Amino acid sequence: MAAGYSGTKKQKLNNSSGIQCDGSAVIQNGIIRKSLIVHPEMGFFCFDVLYCQLHQLDPPKSPKFCNDAFPLFVTWEIGKDNQLRGCVGTFNAMQLHAGLREYAEISAFKDPRFNPISRDELPSLHVTISVLHHFEHAMDYLDWEVGVHGIRIEFHDERGSKRTATFLPEVAKEQGWDHTHTIDSLFHKGGFKGSVTQDMRRNAKVTRYQSESVSVSYQEYMHHCQSSLQ
């Protein structure tokens, strides 16, 4: 389990280079150009899970979307400025039905950086589902494209302990970071306290990956629920 956009626990990587999930991927020059993995129904399902938990209702039934296995992250944000409210995921490939059910709850209630989401916050929430795929070992810390690839690094901290950290593909672009700033931020996210040196950057083991994401607001979720009743 990795909290937020970084994690400190070594995870098993899914090395699949082809995607089959209610559609197919088109890979051009190593970059996924089109696929049909994610769907708004995944966001509606995460809201179902959260709503039932907050209102002490029976868990929702299994959804009807694709149930293939992928690494995934669930991110909750709140308000018009989309402040992070919880983000936890896994690099272990999980079947989407069980994975989204589990991490919708974990990211809402067990992200160690935040208090559990409350019922009062529900109307202001947005959820983003990120399905990760196409993992590749980068040649070095510069061998990835900002806005396309997510990055996961492995390194040893001051005590010689192995640490890992990750940023999803959108993070560097949203923050306006270049490759070096992104890698240095990952070292700090992973628990390194000192100044990052060029030797550390060169020696870090870097894995790049891609993701598909879909975002749903509470208002869209409610509209979906109302439409389903008609």
PDB file of C-alpha atoms in Angstrom:
ATOM      1  CA  MET A   1       0.000   0.000   0.000  1.00  0.00           C
ATOM      2  CA  ALA A   2       1.326   3.426  -0.905  1.00  0.00           C
ATOM      3  CA  ALA A   3      -0.123   6.537   0.699  1.00  0.00           C
ATOM      4  CA  GLY A   4      -0.602   9.625  -1.403  1.00  0.00           C
ATOM      5  CA  TYR A   5       1.713  10.039  -4.343  1.00  0.00           C
ATOM      6  CA  SER A   6       4.541   8.336  -2.502  1.00  0.00           C
ATOM      7  CA  GLY A   7       5.099   5.061  -0.716  1.00  0.00           C
ATOM      8  CA  THR A   8       7.788   3.578   1.507  1.00  0.00           C
ATOM      9  CA  LYS A   9       6.970  -0.112   1.050  1.00  0.00           C
ATOM     10  CA  LYS A  10       8.398  -2.190  -1.780  1.00  0.00           C
ATOM     11  CA  GLN A  11       5.665  -3.352  -4.136  1.00  0.00           C
ATOM     12  CA  LYS A  12       5.474  -5.985  -6.858  1.00  0.00           C
ATOM     13  CA  LEU A  13       5.256  -4.434 -10.304  1.00  0.00           C
ATOM     14  CA  ASN A  14       2.846  -5.448 -13.042  1.00  0.00           C
ATOM     15  CA  ASN A  15       4.983  -5.666 -16.169  1.00  0.00           C
ATOM     16  CA  SER A  16       2.212  -6.139 -18.706  1.00  0.00           C
ATOM     17  CA  SER A  17       2.805  -4.190 -21.908  1.00  0.00           C
ATOM     18  CA  GLY A  18      -0.580  -4.843 -23.482  1.00  0.00           C
ATOM     19  CA  ILE A  19      -3.992  -3.832 -22.198  1.00  0.00           C
ATOM     20  CA  GLN A  20      -7.211  -5.772 -22.669  1.00  0.00           C
ATOM     21  CA  CYS A  21     -10.119  -4.484 -20.635  1.00  0.00           C
ATOM     22  CA  ASP A  22     -13.324  -3.790 -22.566  1.00  0.00           C
ATOM     23  CA  GLY A  23     -11.087  -2.426 -25.301  1.00  0.00           C
ATOM     24  CA  SER A  24      -7.458  -2.449 -26.358  1.00  0.00           C
ATOM     25  CA  ALA A  25      -4.384  -0.275 -26.067  1.00  0.00           C
ATOM     26  CA  VAL A  26      -2.563   1.252 -28.994  1.00  0.00           C
ATOM     27  CA  ILE A  27       1.141   1.640 -28.169  1.00  0.00           C
ATOM     28  CA  GLN A  28       3.155   4.056 -30.280  1.00  0.00           C
ATOM     29  CA  ASN A  29       6.845   4.543 -29.510  1.00  0.00           C
ATOM     30  CA  GLY A  30       6.309   3.015 -26.107  1.00  0.00           C
ATOM     31  CA  ILE A  31       3.470   5.388 -25.178  1.00  0.00           C
ATOM     32  CA  ILE A  32      -0.144   4.370 -24.692  1.00  0.00           C
ATOM     33  CA  ARG A  33      -2.231   6.501 -27.048  1.00  0.00           C
ATOM     34  CA  LYS A  34      -5.677   4.997 -26.614  1.00  0.00           C
ATOM     35  CA  SER A  35      -7.283   2.527 -24.292  1.00  0.00           C
ATOM     36  CA  LEU A  36     -10.599   1.784 -22.656  1.00  0.00           C
ATOM     37  CA  ILE A  37      -9.696   0.669 -19.145  1.00  0.00           C
ATOM     38  CA  VAL A  38     -11.150   3.422 -16.994  1.00  0.00           C
ATOM     39  CA  HIS A  39     -14.799   4.472 -16.985  1.00  0.00           C
ATOM     40  CA  PRO A  40     -16.885   6.928 -14.917  1.00  0.00           C
ATOM     41  CA  GLU A  41     -18.690   3.902 -13.453  1.00  0.00           C
ATOM     42  CA  MET A  42     -15.530   3.270 -11.449  1.00  0.00           C
ATOM     43  CA  GLY A  43     -15.864   6.658  -9.793  1.00  0.00           C
ATOM     44  CA  PHE A  44     -19.566   6.102  -9.134  1.00  0.00           C
ATOM     45  CA  PHE A  45     -18.712   2.789  -7.497  1.00  0.00           C
ATOM     46  CA  CYS A  46     -16.125   4.433  -5.216  1.00  0.00           C
ATOM     47  CA  PHE A  47     -18.742   6.989  -4.168  1.00  0.00           C
ATOM     48  CA  ASP A  48     -21.160   4.114  -3.530  1.00  0.00           C
ATOM     49  CA  VAL A  49     -18.599   2.498  -1.244  1.00  0.00           C
ATOM     50  CA  LEU A  50     -17.954   5.756   0.615  1.00  0.00           C
ATOM     51  CA  TYR A  51     -21.644   6.686   0.901  1.00  0.00           C
ATOM     52  CA  CYS A  52     -22.575   3.286   2.323  1.00  0.00           C
ATOM     53  CA  GLN A  53     -19.732   3.401   4.818  1.00  0.00           C
ATOM     54  CA  LEU A  54     -20.559   6.920   6.018  1.00  0.00           C
ATOM     55  CA  HIS A  55     -24.274   6.119   6.368  1.00  0.00           C
ATOM     56  CA  GLN A  56     -23.725   2.655   7.867  1.00  0.00           C
ATOM     57  CA  LEU A  57     -25.500   0.900   5.000  1.00  0.00           C
ATOM     58  CA  ASP A  58     -24.803  -2.510   3.508  1.00  0.00           C
ATOM     59  CA  PRO A  59     -21.865  -2.445   1.051  1.00  0.00           C
ATOM     60  CA  PRO A  60     -22.820  -1.872  -2.594  1.00  0.00           C
ATOM     61  CA  LYS A  61     -23.223  -4.795  -4.953  1.00  0.00           C
ATOM     62  CA  SER A  62     -20.429  -5.714  -7.320  1.00  0.00           C
ATOM     63  CA  PRO A  63     -20.282  -3.330 -10.292  1.00  0.00           C
ATOM     64  CA  LYS A  64     -20.605  -4.293 -13.946  1.00  0.00           C
ATOM     65  CA  PHE A  65     -17.425  -2.725 -15.348  1.00  0.00           C
ATOM     66  CA  CYS A  66     -14.260  -4.636 -16.268  1.00  0.00           C
ATOM     67  CA  ASN A  67     -12.724  -6.759 -13.511  1.00  0.00           C
ATOM     68  CA  ASP A  68      -9.240  -7.351 -14.891  1.00  0.00           C
ATOM     69  CA  ALA A  69      -6.281  -6.985 -12.524  1.00  0.00           C
ATOM     70  CA  PHE A  70      -4.187  -3.791 -12.443  1.00  0.00           C
ATOM     71  CA  PRO A  71      -2.214  -1.719  -9.949  1.00  0.00           C
ATOM     72  CA  LEU A  72      -4.403   1.235  -8.963  1.00  0.00           C
ATOM     73  CA  PHE A  73      -4.753   4.403  -6.890  1.00  0.00           C
ATOM     74  CA  VAL A  74      -7.850   6.113  -5.504  1.00  0.00           C
ATOM     75  CA  THR A  75      -7.598   9.850  -4.827  1.00  0.00           C
ATOM     76  CA  TRP A  76     -10.155  11.923  -2.927  1.00  0.00           C
ATOM     77  CA  GLU A  77     -10.094  15.713  -3.309  1.00  0.00           C
ATOM     78  CA  ILE A  78     -12.342  18.354  -1.828  1.00  0.00           C
ATOM     79  CA  GLY A  79     -13.633  21.806  -2.755  1.00  0.00           C
ATOM     80  CA  LYS A  80     -13.382  23.987  -5.835  1.00  0.00           C
ATOM     81  CA  ASP A  81      -9.591  24.139  -5.499  1.00  0.00           C
ATOM     82  CA  ASN A  82      -9.347  20.323  -5.381  1.00  0.00           C
ATOM     83  CA  GLN A  83      -7.407  20.054  -2.147  1.00  0.00           C
ATOM     84  CA  LEU A  84      -6.015  16.585  -1.548  1.00  0.00           C
ATOM     85  CA  ARG A  85      -8.121  14.732   1.016  1.00  0.00           C
ATOM     86  CA  GLY A  86      -6.713  11.241   0.693  1.00  0.00           C
ATOM     87  CA  CYS A  87      -4.770   9.164  -1.815  1.00  0.00           C
ATOM     88  CA  VAL A  88      -3.692   5.569  -1.350  1.00  0.00           C
ATOM     89  CA  GLY A  89      -2.992   2.821  -3.848  1.00  0.00           C
ATOM     90  CA  THR A  90      -1.080  -0.341  -4.570  1.00  0.00           C
ATOM     91  CA  PHE A  91       1.466  -1.534  -7.118  1.00  0.00           C
ATOM     92  CA  ASN A  92       0.176  -5.065  -6.715  1.00  0.00           C
ATOM     93  CA  ALA A  93      -2.190  -5.966  -9.544  1.00  0.00           C
ATOM     94  CA  MET A  94      -5.676  -6.342  -8.062  1.00  0.00           C
ATOM     95  CA  GLN A  95      -8.974  -7.177  -9.693  1.00  0.00           C
ATOM     96  CA  LEU A  96     -10.653  -3.819 -10.166  1.00  0.00           C
ATOM     97  CA  HIS A  97     -13.883  -4.610  -8.292  1.00  0.00           C
ATOM     98  CA  ALA A  98     -12.097  -5.658  -5.097  1.00  0.00           C
ATOM     99  CA  GLY A  99      -9.255  -3.163  -5.486  1.00  0.00           C
ATOM    100  CA  LEU A 100     -11.456  -0.122  -5.922  1.00  0.00           C
ATOM    101  CA  ARG A 101     -13.728  -1.218  -3.078  1.00  0.00           C
ATOM    102  CA  GLU A 102     -10.742  -1.611  -0.756  1.00  0.00           C
ATOM    103  CA  TYR A 103      -8.816   1.507  -1.689  1.00  0.00           C
ATOM    104  CA  ALA A 104     -11.865   3.770  -1.856  1.00  0.00           C
ATOM    105  CA  GLU A 105     -12.179   3.107   1.882  1.00  0.00           C
ATOM    106  CA  ILE A 106      -8.472   3.113   2.718  1.00  0.00           C
ATOM    107  CA  SER A 107      -7.816   6.420   0.959  1.00  0.00           C
ATOM    108  CA  ALA A 108     -10.896   8.014   2.555  1.00  0.00           C
ATOM    109  CA  PHE A 109     -10.402   6.817   6.100  1.00  0.00           C
ATOM    110  CA  LYS A 110      -6.838   5.571   6.597  1.00  0.00           C
ATOM    111  CA  ASP A 111      -4.498   7.952   4.781  1.00  0.00           C
ATOM    112  CA  PRO A 112      -2.154   8.776   7.706  1.00  0.00           C
ATOM    113  CA  ARG A 113      -1.793  12.398   6.615  1.00  0.00           C
ATOM    114  CA  PHE A 114      -5.471  13.252   7.073  1.00  0.00           C
ATOM    115  CA  ASN A 115      -8.389  12.775   9.414  1.00  0.00           C
ATOM    116  CA  PRO A 116     -11.020  10.327   8.108  1.00  0.00           C
ATOM    117  CA  ILE A 117     -13.478  11.860   5.645  1.00  0.00           C
ATOM    118  CA  SER A 118     -16.726  12.852   7.346  1.00  0.00           C
ATOM    119  CA  ARG A 119     -20.318  12.712   6.159  1.00  0.00           C
ATOM    120  CA  ASP A 120     -20.471  16.540   6.030  1.00  0.00           C
ATOM    121  CA  GLU A 121     -17.659  16.610   3.464  1.00  0.00           C
ATOM    122  CA  LEU A 122     -19.350  14.225   1.049  1.00  0.00           C
ATOM    123  CA  PRO A 123     -21.084  16.866  -1.183  1.00  0.00           C
ATOM    124  CA  SER A 124     -17.755  18.645  -1.795  1.00  0.00           C
ATOM    125  CA  LEU A 125     -15.742  15.604  -2.814  1.00  0.00           C
ATOM    126  CA  HIS A 126     -14.240  14.492  -6.112  1.00  0.00           C
ATOM    127  CA  VAL A 127     -12.724  11.069  -6.720  1.00  0.00           C
ATOM    128  CA  THR A 128     -10.068  10.126  -9.260  1.00  0.00           C
ATOM    129  CA  ILE A 129      -9.349   6.537 -10.238  1.00  0.00           C
ATOM    130  CA  SER A 130      -5.871   5.862 -11.643  1.00  0.00           C
ATOM    131  CA  VAL A 131      -5.202   2.485 -13.261  1.00  0.00           C
ATOM    132  CA  LEU A 132      -1.480   1.858 -13.764  1.00  0.00           C
ATOM    133  CA  HIS A 133       0.102  -0.099 -16.610  1.00  0.00           C
ATOM    134  CA  HIS A 134       3.058  -0.475 -18.956  1.00  0.00           C
ATOM    135  CA  PHE A 135       5.846  -0.595 -16.344  1.00  0.00           C
ATOM    136  CA  GLU A 136       9.397  -0.238 -17.668  1.00  0.00           C
ATOM    137  CA  HIS A 137      12.796   0.086 -16.038  1.00  0.00           C
ATOM    138  CA  ALA A 138      14.232   3.475 -17.002  1.00  0.00           C
ATOM    139  CA  MET A 139      17.848   3.719 -18.169  1.00  0.00           C
ATOM    140  CA  ASP A 140      18.449   6.585 -15.745  1.00  0.00           C
ATOM    141  CA  TYR A 141      16.589   9.301 -13.800  1.00  0.00           C
ATOM    142  CA  LEU A 142      16.068  11.340 -16.989  1.00  0.00           C
ATOM    143  CA  ASP A 143      14.590   8.496 -19.055  1.00  0.00           C
ATOM    144  CA  TRP A 144      10.906   9.426 -18.790  1.00  0.00           C
ATOM    145  CA  GLU A 145       8.517  12.052 -20.127  1.00  0.00           C
ATOM    146  CA  VAL A 146       6.856  14.685 -17.917  1.00  0.00           C
ATOM    147  CA  GLY A 147       3.074  14.417 -18.162  1.00  0.00           C
ATOM    148  CA  VAL A 148       3.211  10.924 -19.674  1.00  0.00           C
ATOM    149  CA  HIS A 149       5.025   8.713 -17.192  1.00  0.00           C
ATOM    150  CA  GLY A 150       4.617   8.120 -13.510  1.00  0.00           C
ATOM    151  CA  ILE A 151       7.900   7.528 -11.703  1.00  0.00           C
ATOM    152  CA  ARG A 152       8.820   5.103  -8.944  1.00  0.00           C
ATOM    153  CA  ILE A 153      12.294   5.131  -7.395  1.00  0.00           C
ATOM    154  CA  GLU A 154      14.164   2.786  -5.076  1.00  0.00           C
ATOM    155  CA  PHE A 155      17.098   4.091  -3.023  1.00  0.00           C
ATOM    156  CA  HIS A 156      18.891   3.626   0.279  1.00  0.00           C
ATOM    157  CA  ASP A 157      18.467   6.205   3.045  1.00  0.00           C
ATOM    158  CA  GLU A 158      21.074   7.508   5.493  1.00  0.00           C
ATOM    159  CA  ARG A 159      20.832   4.303   7.543  1.00  0.00           C
ATOM    160  CA  GLY A 160      21.197   2.038   4.548  1.00  0.00           C
ATOM    161  CA  SER A 161      17.533   1.003   4.522  1.00  0.00           C
ATOM    162  CA  LYS A 162      15.851   0.507   1.155  1.00  0.00           C
ATOM    163  CA  ARG A 163      13.120   3.072   0.487  1.00  0.00           C
ATOM    164  CA  THR A 164      10.672   3.636  -2.372  1.00  0.00           C
ATOM    165  CA  ALA A 165       8.491   6.518  -3.486  1.00  0.00           C
ATOM    166  CA  THR A 166       6.236   7.274  -6.433  1.00  0.00           C
ATOM    167  CA  PHE A 167       4.473  10.113  -8.201  1.00  0.00           C
ATOM    168  CA  LEU A 168       1.553   9.474 -10.526  1.00  0.00           C
ATOM    169  CA  PRO A 169       1.979  10.822 -14.087  1.00  0.00           C
ATOM    170  CA  GLU A 170       0.015  14.033 -13.527  1.00  0.00           C
ATOM    171  CA  VAL A 171       1.986  15.242 -10.499  1.00  0.00           C
ATOM    172  CA  ALA A 172       5.136  16.613 -12.143  1.00  0.00           C
ATOM    173  CA  LYS A 173       3.152  18.424 -14.832  1.00  0.00           C
ATOM    174  CA  GLU A 174       0.695  19.929 -12.339  1.00  0.00           C
ATOM    175  CA  GLN A 175       3.549  21.130 -10.122  1.00  0.00           C
ATOM    176  CA  GLY A 176       5.584  22.501 -13.034  1.00  0.00           C
ATOM    177  CA  TRP A 177       8.568  20.309 -12.154  1.00  0.00           C
ATOM    178  CA  ASP A 178      11.352  19.177 -14.451  1.00  0.00           C
ATOM    179  CA  HIS A 179      13.023  15.754 -14.206  1.00  0.00           C
ATOM    180  CA  THR A 180      15.539  16.731 -11.532  1.00  0.00           C
ATOM    181  CA  HIS A 181      13.010  18.500  -9.303  1.00  0.00           C
ATOM    182  CA  THR A 182      10.684  15.513  -9.571  1.00  0.00           C
ATOM    183  CA  ILE A 183      13.365  12.981  -8.633  1.00  0.00           C
ATOM    184  CA  ASP A 184      14.598  15.133  -5.736  1.00  0.00           C
ATOM    185  CA  SER A 185      11.025  15.478  -4.471  1.00  0.00           C
ATOM    186  CA  LEU A 186      10.665  11.695  -4.621  1.00  0.00           C
ATOM    187  CA  PHE A 187      13.742  11.244  -2.438  1.00  0.00           C
ATOM    188  CA  HIS A 188      12.198  13.545   0.146  1.00  0.00           C
ATOM    189  CA  LYS A 189       8.795  11.876  -0.150  1.00  0.00           C
ATOM    190  CA  GLY A 190      10.530   8.583   0.459  1.00  0.00           C
ATOM    191  CA  GLY A 191      11.971   9.867   3.728  1.00  0.00           C
ATOM    192  CA  PHE A 192      15.413  11.201   2.780  1.00  0.00           C
ATOM    193  CA  LYS A 193      16.187  14.275   4.895  1.00  0.00           C
ATOM    194  CA  GLY A 194      19.365  15.653   3.366  1.00  0.00           C
ATOM    195  CA  SER A 195      20.374  17.314   0.106  1.00  0.00           C
ATOM    196  CA  VAL A 196      20.058  15.084  -2.954  1.00  0.00           C
ATOM    197  CA  THR A 197      23.327  14.702  -4.850  1.00  0.00           C
ATOM    198  CA  GLN A 198      23.971  13.889  -8.485  1.00  0.00           C
ATOM    199  CA  ASP A 199      25.444  10.537  -7.460  1.00  0.00           C
ATOM    200  CA  MET A 200      22.222   9.686  -5.621  1.00  0.00           C
ATOM    201  CA  ARG A 201      20.172  10.513  -8.694  1.00  0.00           C
ATOM    202  CA  ARG A 202      22.400   8.338 -10.885  1.00  0.00           C
ATOM    203  CA  ASN A 203      22.294   5.411  -8.458  1.00  0.00           C
ATOM    204  CA  ALA A 204      18.536   5.417  -7.874  1.00  0.00           C
ATOM    205  CA  LYS A 205      16.620   2.582  -9.501  1.00  0.00           C
ATOM    206  CA  VAL A 206      13.902   4.255 -11.581  1.00  0.00           C
ATOM    207  CA  THR A 207      10.789   2.586 -12.942  1.00  0.00           C
ATOM    208  CA  ARG A 208       8.488   4.492 -15.259  1.00  0.00           C
ATOM    209  CA  TYR A 209       4.861   3.632 -15.876  1.00  0.00           C
ATOM    210  CA  GLN A 210       1.723   5.053 -17.441  1.00  0.00           C
ATOM    211  CA  SER A 211      -1.805   5.395 -16.168  1.00  0.00           C
ATOM    212  CA  GLU A 212      -5.329   6.069 -17.235  1.00  0.00           C
ATOM    213  CA  SER A 213      -7.511   8.119 -14.936  1.00  0.00           C
ATOM    214  CA  VAL A 214     -11.111   9.213 -14.615  1.00  0.00           C
ATOM    215  CA  SER A 215     -12.551  11.795 -12.214  1.00  0.00           C
ATOM    216  CA  VAL A 216     -16.094  12.055 -10.871  1.00  0.00           C
ATOM    217  CA  SER A 217     -17.644  14.710  -8.631  1.00  0.00           C
ATOM    218  CA  TYR A 218     -20.311  14.102  -5.999  1.00  0.00           C
ATOM    219  CA  GLN A 219     -22.775  16.058  -8.126  1.00  0.00           C
ATOM    220  CA  GLU A 220     -22.109  13.769 -11.085  1.00  0.00           C
ATOM    221  CA  TYR A 221     -22.526  10.786  -8.797  1.00  0.00           C
ATOM    222  CA  MET A 222     -25.898  12.036  -7.564  1.00  0.00           C
ATOM    223  CA  HIS A 223     -27.041  12.713 -11.131  1.00  0.00           C
ATOM    224  CA  HIS A 224     -26.038   9.173 -12.032  1.00  0.00           C
ATOM    225  CA  CYS A 225     -28.011   7.784  -9.082  1.00  0.00           C
ATOM    226  CA  GLN A 226     -31.102   9.782 -10.021  1.00  0.00           C
ATOM    227  CA  SER A 227     -30.851   8.690 -13.655  1.00  0.00           C
ATOM    228  CA  SER A 228     -30.600   5.076 -12.570  1.00  0.00           C
ATOM    229  CA  LEU A 229     -33.888   5.350 -10.702  1.00  0.00           C
ATOM    230  CA  GLN A 230     -35.794   6.667 -13.718  1.00  0.00           C
TER     231      GLN A 230
END
